[in-house]
Short mmCIF file of C-alpha atoms in Angstrom, two decimals:
data_model
loop_
_atom_site.label_atom_id
_atom_site.label_comp_id
_atom_site.label_asym_id
_atom_site.label_seq_id
_atom_site.Cartn_x
_atom_site.Cartn_y
_atom_site.Cartn_z
CA MET A 645 -17.31 -70.23 3.21
CA LEU A 646 -19.59 -67.29 2.36
CA SER A 647 -22.80 -67.93 0.52
CA PRO A 648 -23.34 -66.28 -2.91
CA VAL A 649 -25.77 -63.79 -1.33
CA ALA A 650 -23.26 -62.86 1.38
CA CYS A 651 -20.56 -62.39 -1.26
CA LEU A 652 -22.76 -60.01 -3.22
CA ARG A 653 -23.52 -58.02 -0.07
CA LEU A 654 -19.81 -57.81 0.76
CA ILE A 655 -18.93 -56.63 -2.76
CA SER A 656 -21.71 -54.04 -2.59
CA THR A 657 -20.45 -52.76 0.78
CA LEU A 658 -16.84 -52.56 -0.42
CA SER A 659 -17.93 -50.72 -3.57
CA PHE A 660 -19.82 -48.18 -1.48
CA VAL A 661 -16.85 -47.64 0.84
CA THR A 662 -14.49 -47.29 -2.12
CA ALA A 663 -16.80 -44.80 -3.78
CA ALA A 664 -17.12 -42.83 -0.56
CA ILE A 665 -13.35 -42.68 -0.12
CA PHE A 666 -12.92 -41.59 -3.73
CA PHE A 667 -15.56 -38.88 -3.27
CA ILE A 668 -13.83 -37.56 -0.15
CA ILE A 669 -10.47 -37.43 -1.95
CA VAL A 670 -12.00 -35.54 -4.88
CA MET A 671 -13.68 -33.03 -2.57
CA LEU A 672 -10.47 -32.47 -0.63
CA GLU A 673 -8.60 -31.81 -3.87
CA TYR A 674 -11.36 -29.44 -4.98
CA ALA A 675 -11.25 -27.59 -1.68
CA HIS A 676 -7.48 -27.35 -1.87
CA PHE A 677 -7.69 -25.96 -5.41
CA ASN A 678 -10.22 -23.32 -4.47
CA PHE A 679 -8.25 -22.42 -1.36
CA GLY A 680 -5.02 -22.03 -3.25
CA HIS A 681 -6.48 -20.21 -6.27
CA ARG A 682 -8.35 -17.23 -4.87
CA ARG A 683 -9.86 -15.49 -7.87
CA TYR A 684 -13.21 -13.89 -7.27
CA THR A 685 -15.17 -11.18 -8.99
CA ASP A 686 -16.76 -8.10 -7.50
CA LEU A 687 -20.12 -9.75 -8.16
CA ASP A 688 -19.50 -12.51 -5.63
CA SER A 689 -21.91 -12.25 -2.73
CA SER A 690 -19.35 -13.39 -0.19
CA TYR A 691 -15.64 -14.00 0.21
CA PRO A 692 -13.95 -17.04 1.74
CA THR A 693 -13.57 -16.33 5.44
CA GLU A 694 -14.07 -19.68 7.15
CA SER A 695 -10.38 -20.54 6.95
CA SER A 696 -7.52 -18.19 7.63
CA TYR A 697 -4.99 -17.71 4.84
CA TYR A 698 -2.77 -16.23 7.54
CA GLN A 699 -2.45 -19.70 9.06
CA LEU A 700 -1.29 -21.09 5.71
CA ILE A 701 1.91 -19.08 5.87
CA ASN A 702 4.73 -20.63 7.83
CA LEU A 703 5.94 -17.71 9.93
CA GLY A 704 7.86 -19.92 12.30
CA GLY A 705 6.61 -21.24 15.61
CA SER A 706 9.22 -19.30 17.53
CA MET A 707 11.70 -16.81 16.24
CA GLU A 708 14.36 -14.50 17.59
CA PRO A 709 13.38 -10.84 18.12
CA GLU A 710 15.43 -10.09 15.01
CA MET A 711 16.50 -12.15 12.01
CA GLU A 712 19.96 -13.67 12.22
CA GLU A 713 22.70 -11.61 10.60
CA SER A 714 23.68 -14.41 8.20
CA ARG A 715 20.13 -14.52 6.85
CA ARG A 716 20.06 -10.76 6.52
CA GLU A 717 23.27 -10.88 4.52
CA GLU A 718 21.69 -13.38 2.13
CA TYR A 719 18.81 -10.97 1.57
CA ARG A 720 21.20 -8.03 1.09
CA GLN A 721 22.93 -9.92 -1.70
CA SER A 722 19.61 -10.96 -3.24
CA ILE A 723 18.32 -7.37 -3.32
CA ALA A 724 21.59 -6.18 -4.84
CA GLN A 725 21.22 -8.85 -7.52
CA VAL A 726 17.73 -7.57 -8.37
CA VAL A 727 19.31 -4.26 -9.32
CA ASP A 728 22.37 -5.95 -10.85
CA ARG A 729 20.05 -7.51 -13.43
CA LEU A 730 18.96 -4.10 -14.71
CA PRO A 731 20.76 -3.81 -18.07
CA LYS A 732 23.70 -1.37 -17.82
CA PHE A 733 22.43 0.11 -14.54
CA ARG A 734 25.49 -0.63 -12.40
CA GLU A 735 27.83 0.58 -15.13
CA THR A 736 25.87 3.83 -15.45
CA VAL A 737 24.63 4.56 -11.93
CA THR A 738 27.75 3.65 -9.99
CA ASN A 739 26.73 5.26 -6.69
CA CYS A 740 23.11 5.91 -5.67
CA THR A 741 24.21 7.69 -2.48
CA ALA A 742 26.29 10.20 -4.43
CA LEU A 743 23.47 10.56 -6.93
CA ALA A 744 21.01 11.44 -4.17
CA LYS A 745 23.42 14.04 -2.77
CA HIS A 746 23.84 15.69 -6.22
CA SER A 747 27.60 15.60 -5.66
CA ASP A 748 28.67 14.32 -9.09
CA PHE A 749 27.40 16.09 -12.22
CA LYS A 750 28.77 13.43 -14.59
CA LEU A 751 27.00 10.72 -12.62
CA PHE A 752 23.78 12.72 -12.66
CA HIS A 753 23.98 13.26 -16.41
CA ALA A 754 24.66 9.57 -17.08
CA ALA A 755 21.86 8.45 -14.75
CA LYS A 756 19.42 10.85 -16.37
CA LEU A 757 20.10 9.27 -19.76
CA TRP A 758 19.79 5.66 -18.53
CA LYS A 759 16.72 3.90 -19.91
CA PHE A 760 14.86 0.86 -18.64
CA ASP A 761 13.36 -1.75 -20.97
CA SER A 762 10.43 -3.29 -19.08
CA GLN A 763 9.69 -5.95 -21.67
CA LEU A 764 13.30 -7.12 -21.84
CA TYR A 765 13.59 -7.30 -18.05
CA LYS A 766 10.34 -9.23 -17.79
CA GLU A 767 11.59 -11.75 -20.34
CA LYS A 768 14.84 -12.19 -18.41
CA LEU A 769 12.91 -12.48 -15.14
CA PHE A 770 11.46 -15.80 -16.27
CA GLU A 771 14.25 -16.86 -18.61
CA ASN A 772 15.07 -20.58 -18.28
CA ALA A 773 12.66 -20.79 -15.33
CA THR A 774 11.03 -24.18 -14.85
CA ASP A 775 9.10 -22.80 -11.86
CA ARG A 776 7.73 -19.28 -12.38
CA CYS A 777 6.87 -18.92 -8.69
CA GLN A 778 10.39 -19.74 -7.62
CA ALA A 779 11.73 -17.36 -10.27
CA ILE A 780 9.71 -14.35 -9.13
CA LYS A 781 10.41 -15.03 -5.45
CA GLU A 782 14.15 -15.42 -5.87
CA ARG A 783 14.87 -12.98 -8.70
CA LEU A 784 12.90 -10.15 -7.07
CA ALA A 785 14.06 -11.07 -3.55
CA PHE A 786 10.68 -11.38 -1.85
CA PHE A 787 11.12 -11.85 1.91
CA ALA A 788 10.14 -15.37 2.94
CA GLU A 789 9.92 -14.68 6.68
CA PRO A 790 9.31 -11.66 8.94
CA LEU A 791 12.40 -9.60 9.65
CA SER A 792 11.51 -9.28 13.33
CA GLU A 793 9.09 -10.52 15.96
CA GLU A 794 7.68 -6.99 16.22
CA GLU A 795 6.73 -6.99 12.54
CA LYS A 796 5.28 -10.48 12.78
CA ASP A 797 3.01 -9.34 15.63
CA PHE A 798 1.78 -6.23 13.79
CA PRO A 799 0.74 -7.29 10.27
CA LEU A 800 -0.51 -4.74 7.75
CA ALA A 801 -3.02 -4.82 4.88
CA TYR A 802 -2.75 -3.31 1.41
CA GLY A 803 -5.30 -2.85 -1.34
CA MET A 804 -4.59 -2.07 -5.00
CA LEU A 805 -6.65 -1.37 -8.12
CA VAL A 806 -4.56 -2.09 -11.22
CA TYR A 807 -4.84 -2.44 -14.97
CA ASP A 808 -1.38 -2.34 -16.57
CA ASN A 809 2.42 -2.22 -16.04
CA PRO A 810 2.79 -5.68 -14.45
CA LEU A 811 6.54 -5.45 -13.97
CA GLN A 812 6.32 -2.21 -11.99
CA ILE A 813 3.66 -3.85 -9.81
CA TYR A 814 6.02 -6.79 -9.27
CA PHE A 815 8.75 -4.37 -8.14
CA LEU A 816 6.33 -2.51 -5.85
CA LEU A 817 5.10 -5.71 -4.24
CA SER A 818 8.63 -7.02 -3.74
CA ALA A 819 9.40 -3.76 -1.93
CA ILE A 820 6.40 -3.89 0.44
CA TYR A 821 5.90 -7.65 0.71
CA GLN A 822 6.07 -9.39 4.07
CA PRO A 823 4.64 -12.90 4.60
CA GLN A 824 2.67 -11.82 7.68
CA ASN A 825 0.83 -9.04 5.79
CA ALA A 826 -2.36 -9.31 3.70
CA TYR A 827 -2.66 -8.04 0.13
CA CYS A 828 -5.65 -7.61 -2.17
CA ILE A 829 -5.27 -6.77 -5.85
CA ALA A 830 -8.35 -5.79 -7.86
CA ILE A 831 -7.84 -6.17 -11.62
CA ASP A 832 -9.72 -3.91 -14.01
CA GLU A 833 -11.82 -5.99 -16.41
CA LYS A 834 -10.51 -4.04 -19.42
CA SER A 835 -6.94 -5.18 -18.73
CA THR A 836 -5.33 -7.47 -21.28
CA GLU A 837 -5.42 -11.22 -20.76
CA GLU A 838 -1.63 -11.24 -20.47
CA PHE A 839 -1.79 -8.68 -17.65
CA LYS A 840 -4.48 -10.67 -15.83
CA GLN A 841 -2.31 -13.78 -16.03
CA ASP A 842 0.67 -11.82 -14.71
CA MET A 843 -1.36 -10.73 -11.68
CA GLU A 844 -2.88 -14.16 -11.10
CA LEU A 845 0.65 -15.54 -10.91
CA LEU A 846 1.04 -13.55 -7.68
CA SER A 847 -2.00 -15.27 -6.22
CA ASP A 848 -0.66 -18.65 -7.28
CA CYS A 849 2.73 -18.00 -5.69
CA PHE A 850 1.89 -16.18 -2.46
CA PRO A 851 -0.86 -17.42 -0.10
CA ASN A 852 -1.38 -13.94 1.36
CA ILE A 853 -1.91 -12.16 -1.98
CA PHE A 854 -5.54 -12.27 -3.09
CA VAL A 855 -6.50 -11.40 -6.66
CA MET A 856 -10.01 -10.46 -7.74
CA HIS A 857 -11.48 -9.30 -11.04
CA VAL A 858 -13.70 -6.22 -11.01
CA SER A 859 -15.93 -4.72 -13.66
CA LYS A 860 -14.59 -2.14 -16.11
CA VAL A 861 -13.05 0.86 -14.35
CA GLU A 862 -13.37 4.38 -15.71
CA TRP A 863 -11.43 7.00 -13.79
CA TYR A 864 -13.44 9.85 -12.26
CA THR A 865 -16.46 7.52 -11.89
CA TYR A 866 -17.92 5.31 -9.18
CA SER A 867 -16.30 2.25 -10.76
CA VAL A 868 -13.07 3.25 -8.96
CA VAL A 869 -14.86 3.14 -5.60
CA ARG A 870 -16.42 -0.20 -6.49
CA GLY A 871 -13.01 -1.72 -7.21
CA VAL A 872 -11.33 -0.28 -4.12
CA TRP A 873 -14.25 -1.11 -1.84
CA SER A 874 -14.30 -4.72 -3.06
CA CYS A 875 -10.78 -5.17 -1.70
CA VAL A 876 -11.58 -3.32 1.53
CA ARG A 877 -14.59 -5.56 2.09
CA TYR A 878 -12.55 -8.67 1.39
CA LEU A 879 -9.78 -7.65 3.79
CA ALA A 880 -12.31 -6.79 6.51
CA GLN A 881 -13.93 -10.21 6.27
CA LEU A 882 -10.61 -12.05 6.15
CA ARG A 883 -9.72 -13.94 9.32
CA HIS A 884 -6.29 -12.39 9.53
CA PRO A 885 -4.97 -10.17 12.36
CA TRP A 886 -3.88 -7.18 10.24
CA LYS A 887 -3.85 -3.84 12.08
CA TYR A 888 -3.83 -1.03 9.48
CA TYR A 889 -4.98 -0.70 5.86
CA GLN A 890 -3.38 1.38 3.14
CA TYR A 891 -4.37 1.85 -0.51
CA LEU A 892 -1.57 1.69 -3.07
CA SER A 893 -1.35 2.79 -6.68
CA GLY A 894 0.70 0.74 -9.10
CA VAL A 895 3.04 3.71 -9.58
CA ASP A 896 3.79 4.13 -5.85
CA LEU A 897 7.02 3.24 -4.09
CA PRO A 898 7.54 2.88 -0.32
CA LEU A 899 9.73 5.49 1.36
CA LYS A 900 9.71 3.59 4.67
CA THR A 901 10.62 0.06 5.65
CA ASN A 902 8.00 -2.31 7.00
CA LEU A 903 9.31 -1.94 10.56
CA GLU A 904 9.31 1.85 10.29
CA MET A 905 5.70 1.70 9.14
CA VAL A 906 4.77 -0.61 12.01
CA ARG A 907 6.24 1.78 14.56
CA ILE A 908 4.58 4.77 12.91
CA PHE A 909 1.21 2.99 12.96
CA LYS A 910 1.70 2.24 16.64
CA GLN A 911 2.14 5.97 17.22
CA LEU A 912 -1.10 6.65 15.35
CA ASN A 913 -2.76 4.45 17.98
CA GLY A 914 -5.83 3.51 15.94
CA THR A 915 -6.45 6.97 14.48
CA PRO A 916 -6.81 7.38 10.71
CA ASN A 917 -4.55 9.60 8.64
CA MET A 918 -5.83 11.39 5.57
CA ASP A 919 -5.95 14.88 4.12
CA ILE A 920 -9.19 16.84 4.30
CA HIS A 921 -10.67 19.52 2.03
CA PRO A 922 -14.13 20.84 1.14
CA ILE A 923 -15.92 19.06 -1.70
CA PRO A 924 -15.60 21.10 -4.93
CA TRP A 925 -18.96 22.24 -6.25
CA ASP A 926 -18.41 20.65 -9.65
CA ARG A 927 -18.22 17.19 -8.04
CA ILE A 928 -21.87 17.36 -6.92
CA GLN A 929 -23.49 19.41 -9.69
CA ARG A 930 -25.09 16.32 -11.27
CA VAL A 931 -26.58 15.07 -7.99
CA ARG A 932 -30.36 14.88 -8.25
CA ASP A 933 -31.06 14.97 -4.51
CA GLN A 934 -28.78 17.47 -2.79
CA GLN A 935 -29.76 16.05 0.63
CA HIS A 936 -26.84 13.67 0.91
CA PRO A 937 -26.88 11.31 3.91
CA ILE A 938 -23.53 12.47 5.36
CA PRO A 939 -21.67 15.82 5.21
CA MET A 940 -18.95 15.30 2.62
CA PHE A 941 -15.24 16.06 2.60
CA LYS A 942 -12.60 15.60 -0.08
CA SER A 943 -9.55 13.44 0.62
CA SER A 944 -7.04 11.33 -1.28
CA LEU A 945 -7.78 7.68 -1.89
CA SER A 946 -4.44 7.00 -0.21
CA GLY A 947 -5.21 6.97 3.50
CA LEU A 948 -4.18 5.04 6.60
CA ILE A 949 -7.10 3.33 8.33
CA SER A 950 -7.12 1.00 11.33
CA ARG A 951 -8.74 -2.43 11.26
CA GLU A 952 -11.38 -1.26 13.75
CA SER A 953 -12.30 1.69 11.53
CA VAL A 954 -12.48 -0.53 8.43
CA ASN A 955 -14.73 -3.00 10.24
CA GLY A 956 -16.95 -0.15 11.41
CA MET A 957 -17.33 1.22 7.88
CA ILE A 958 -18.14 -2.19 6.44
CA GLU A 959 -20.82 -2.84 9.07
CA SER A 960 -22.45 0.62 8.91
CA GLU A 961 -25.85 0.86 7.23
CA LEU A 962 -25.35 4.61 6.80
CA VAL A 963 -22.08 4.00 4.97
CA ARG A 964 -23.92 1.60 2.68
CA GLN A 965 -26.50 4.30 1.95
CA TYR A 966 -23.76 6.82 1.30
CA LEU A 967 -22.07 4.51 -1.21
CA ILE A 968 -25.35 4.30 -3.12
CA PHE A 969 -25.61 8.10 -3.06
CA ALA A 970 -21.95 8.48 -4.15
CA GLN A 971 -22.71 6.80 -7.47
CA GLN A 972 -24.04 10.19 -8.61
CA LEU A 973 -20.83 12.07 -7.78
CA ASP A 974 -17.98 12.99 -10.08
CA CYS A 975 -14.68 11.57 -8.77
CA PRO A 976 -16.37 9.88 -5.79
CA ASP A 977 -13.16 8.12 -4.74
CA GLU A 978 -11.99 11.50 -3.40
CA ALA A 979 -15.15 11.75 -1.29
CA LEU A 980 -14.61 8.46 0.51
CA TRP A 981 -12.38 8.20 3.59
CA ALA A 982 -12.68 11.69 5.11
CA THR A 983 -16.45 11.61 4.60
CA MET A 984 -16.86 8.24 6.28
CA LEU A 985 -14.50 9.02 9.16
CA GLY A 986 -15.01 12.78 9.55
CA ASN A 987 -18.55 12.65 10.96
CA PRO A 988 -18.47 11.27 14.52
CA GLN A 989 -21.79 12.93 15.35
CA ILE A 990 -23.51 10.81 12.68
CA LEU A 991 -21.43 7.67 12.28
CA ASN A 992 -20.54 5.57 15.31
CA ILE A 993 -17.32 4.20 13.85
CA PRO A 994 -14.04 3.73 15.76
CA GLY A 995 -11.43 6.33 14.84
CA THR A 996 -13.78 9.04 13.59
CA PHE A 997 -12.72 12.67 13.99
CA ASN A 998 -14.48 16.03 13.69
CA GLY A 999 -13.91 16.75 10.00
CA SER A 1000 -15.39 20.25 10.11
CA ALA A 1001 -13.17 21.28 13.01
CA MET A 1002 -10.15 19.61 11.41
CA HIS A 1003 -10.57 21.44 8.11
CA SER A 1004 -11.18 24.75 9.86
CA MET A 1005 -7.90 24.39 11.78
CA VAL A 1006 -6.03 23.28 8.64
CA LYS A 1007 -7.26 26.33 6.77
CA GLN A 1008 -6.43 28.66 9.65
CA GLN A 1009 -2.87 27.41 10.19
CA PHE A 1010 -2.17 27.19 6.48
CA GLY A 1011 -3.30 30.77 6.01
CA LYS A 1012 -0.75 32.05 8.52
CA LEU A 1013 2.23 30.82 6.53
CA PRO A 1014 4.49 33.27 4.71
CA LYS A 1015 4.34 33.03 0.96
CA ARG A 1016 8.04 32.46 0.41
CA CYS A 1017 10.39 29.77 1.63
CA LYS A 1018 13.59 31.01 3.26
CA MET A 1019 16.76 29.03 3.96
CA ALA A 1020 16.20 29.52 7.68
CA ASP A 1021 12.83 27.78 7.33
CA LYS A 1022 14.49 24.78 5.67
CA ASN A 1023 17.19 24.57 8.32
CA SER A 1024 14.71 24.78 11.20
CA VAL A 1025 12.87 21.72 9.90
CA MET A 1026 16.04 19.62 9.67
CA GLU A 1027 18.01 20.73 12.73
CA ASN A 1028 16.41 18.37 15.26
CA LEU A 1029 16.78 15.15 13.28
CA THR A 1030 18.38 12.17 15.04
CA ALA A 1031 18.93 8.48 14.33
CA GLU A 1032 15.85 7.76 16.45
CA GLU A 1033 13.79 10.45 14.69
CA PRO A 1034 15.24 10.84 11.16
CA PHE A 1035 12.07 12.21 9.54
CA ALA A 1036 10.77 15.71 10.26
CA LEU A 1037 7.04 16.31 9.94
CA HIS A 1038 6.13 18.76 7.17
CA THR A 1039 2.39 18.17 7.17
CA TYR A 1040 -0.43 16.44 9.02
CA TYR A 1041 -0.99 14.01 6.10
CA ILE A 1042 1.67 11.29 6.05
CA SER A 1043 0.15 8.51 3.95
CA ARG A 1044 1.42 9.61 0.54
CA TYR A 1045 3.75 12.31 -0.78
CA GLN A 1046 2.51 13.77 -4.03
CA ILE A 1047 3.41 17.06 -5.74
CA TRP A 1048 0.67 18.73 -7.75
CA VAL A 1049 1.35 21.32 -10.42
CA TYR A 1050 -0.40 23.90 -8.22
CA THR A 1051 1.33 22.96 -4.92
CA PRO A 1052 3.15 26.15 -3.79
CA ASN A 1053 6.86 26.30 -2.97
CA THR A 1054 7.65 22.85 -4.31
CA ARG A 1055 9.53 21.69 -7.39
CA CYS A 1056 9.12 18.67 -9.60
CA HIS A 1057 12.47 17.66 -11.10
CA GLY A 1058 10.96 14.93 -13.24
CA LYS A 1059 7.88 15.67 -15.30
CA PHE A 1060 4.26 16.61 -14.68
CA THR A 1061 1.66 14.25 -16.12
CA HIS A 1062 -2.04 14.78 -15.42
CA TRP A 1063 -1.07 17.72 -13.16
CA SER A 1064 0.93 15.39 -10.87
CA CYS A 1065 4.70 15.06 -10.59
CA VAL A 1066 6.49 11.99 -11.90
CA TYR A 1067 9.64 12.07 -9.79
CA GLY A 1068 13.10 12.36 -11.25
CA ILE A 1069 16.67 11.98 -10.05
CA LEU A 1070 16.90 15.40 -8.40
CA ASP A 1071 13.83 14.55 -6.30
CA MET A 1072 15.63 11.68 -4.55
CA THR A 1073 17.07 13.65 -1.63
CA ASN A 1074 13.71 15.17 -0.79
CA LEU A 1075 11.88 11.85 -1.11
CA LEU A 1076 14.27 9.92 1.13
CA SER A 1077 13.91 12.53 3.88
CA ARG A 1078 10.14 12.97 3.70
CA PRO A 1079 7.92 11.82 6.60
CA GLU A 1080 5.33 10.21 4.32
CA LEU A 1081 5.18 6.43 3.94
CA ILE A 1082 4.73 6.29 0.16
CA GLY A 1083 5.98 8.33 -2.80
CA HIS A 1084 3.59 8.95 -5.69
CA LYS A 1085 4.33 8.73 -8.58
CA PHE A 1086 7.09 7.01 -10.55
CA TYR A 1087 7.12 5.96 -14.21
CA LEU A 1088 9.74 3.52 -15.44
CA ASN A 1089 10.11 5.52 -18.66
CA ILE A 1090 10.85 8.84 -16.91
CA GLU A 1091 14.27 8.98 -15.19
CA PRO A 1092 13.90 5.41 -13.87
CA ALA A 1093 17.28 5.56 -12.10
CA ALA A 1094 15.51 7.50 -9.33
CA TYR A 1095 13.02 4.67 -8.88
CA PHE A 1096 15.60 1.91 -8.62
CA CYS A 1097 17.95 3.86 -6.36
CA ILE A 1098 15.13 4.53 -3.89
CA TYR A 1099 13.91 0.95 -4.28
CA GLU A 1100 17.31 -0.46 -3.34
CA THR A 1101 18.03 2.12 -0.63
CA VAL A 1102 14.82 1.49 1.32
CA ARG A 1103 14.98 -2.29 0.90
CA GLN A 1104 18.57 -2.42 2.11
CA ARG A 1105 17.73 -0.11 5.02
CA ALA A 1106 15.19 -2.69 6.19
CA LEU A 1107 18.13 -5.08 6.69
CA ASP A 1108 20.27 -2.55 8.58
CA MET A 1109 19.66 -3.91 12.06
CA GLU A 1110 21.25 -0.95 13.83
CA SER A 1111 19.24 1.79 12.12
CA GLN A 1112 16.01 -0.18 12.37
CA ARG A 1113 16.56 -0.90 16.05
CA ARG A 1114 17.13 2.78 16.81
CA PHE A 1115 14.17 4.15 14.85
CA ARG A 1116 11.30 5.20 17.12
CA GLY A 1117 8.96 7.39 15.09
CA GLU A 1118 7.59 9.01 18.22
CA VAL A 1119 7.28 12.34 16.40
CA TYR A 1120 4.26 10.87 14.60
CA SER A 1121 2.39 10.77 17.91
CA GLN A 1122 2.27 14.58 17.69
CA LEU A 1123 0.05 14.53 14.59
CA PRO A 1124 -3.21 16.45 15.16
CA GLN A 1125 -5.40 13.41 14.46
CA VAL A 1126 -3.72 11.56 17.32
CA LYS A 1127 -3.97 14.55 19.64
CA MET A 1128 -7.64 15.11 18.79
CA ALA A 1129 -8.37 11.50 19.77
CA GLN A 1130 -6.72 12.26 23.11
CA SER A 1131 -9.01 15.31 23.57
CA ALA A 1132 -6.12 17.76 23.38
CA PRO A 1133 -7.15 21.46 23.38
CA GLU A 1134 -7.46 22.98 19.93
CA GLN A 1135 -4.68 25.50 20.61
CA ASP A 1136 -2.27 22.61 21.23
CA LEU A 1137 -2.80 20.99 17.83
CA LYS A 1138 0.01 21.37 15.31
CA PHE A 1139 -0.31 20.68 11.59
CA PHE A 1140 3.42 21.04 10.87
CA PHE A 1141 3.08 23.23 7.81
CA THR A 1142 6.23 25.00 6.67
CA PRO A 1143 6.49 27.57 3.88
CA CYS A 1144 9.03 25.28 2.20
CA GLN A 1145 6.84 22.19 1.86
CA MET A 1146 3.18 23.17 1.78
CA ASP A 1147 0.25 21.05 0.72
CA ASP A 1148 -2.82 22.43 -1.02
CA ASN A 1149 -5.70 23.06 1.40
#
């Protein structure tokens, strides 16, 4: 029998062990909560990188080179049901293919009049849902596994800066989502609490979608760069094997499937893709010290940048100094990518190109174009298309297709807002044949039938095993950025301008 003293010692020891076990359980639960609920602000000094979110996602230990046909058919039906739920859409827009071909005037007229009620659809999206995560995954047909081994082995990264229109963001994400990819969404502080909760739901439901809150964003100011750069920095530090980064706007829509993008990125072979222009004088007129640290170029915020280039930018002290300088600029987000990657003589970053030489060649080739578009010019662009190469290059910039009010020899069949085209139904044929990866921009209150027809067409094409298997995208290897990286002679570089589809330079 134990003595009273021994009993007390035993009780004390057991209490300590029990307390220790309880403490460990609590800490594990705390760690799990923080791991599963990734909401950080742009003021955080560091991001969670010790564990890989990529490893959280069950991509399958071994999979066939392509998804089984029965599973693809399930997804086809699910995507069709997403569009079926649009009130009166199927009754009104009976044939998206005919609509895109402009072959039925009555169909066009009916589709043009069709309206979309975002609030009503959002209510129905979660109607009678006991599990909101399950509802958004199933009712918007998010892919739960990679469609092919090739896509699994070449994951992509996307960054977004958003502040409203949650339902359109849901649609966009369902169109570009793949479980092997990485996504970062930066939420503008001035967004409503309801919108913030709508975005945080994505982080709760998908382990590869990261949501952060950033300080108030005012367009045309450095706050845009701060929000975008916060996501870029997070993605760079993430222990995830993504290969290429692309920035998305909430009013974008993909024109290519994930596999098509993967094969296009492989043709880019680590080179960046962005437009390049001189910096307008009015962007730097408020700068106190005109001796900026890097020669500047103007480019769209929508660019394609390899992981190696992103890592190089994040680690560069000169890039850090430039970001401090850029706080003085007007519209500094358009002085970002081409400036950082167009100065190889100053910045030792993978993927850099000679921005001065590039712009000089762009200007020279653009200046040689005739001012008018002839039918023969249109036919020459389209005559060499095949199932393996269905997209003809019209330009050297393939990240985003956007029509500006001043872009020559182009038409906007929707409506111009803020000098930029909101696409309409008659733009569908052009959009579906364009070489760019993303179309910008779409509003769900301006001819929304165009949006949902393209949405369904591209998503269903991703499940068309035959067309996806045949697509090569080798024409993208002829882009001048790729050829410059291969030290091709200047006279051999083509920028693919045509008088029918010209970009402003």
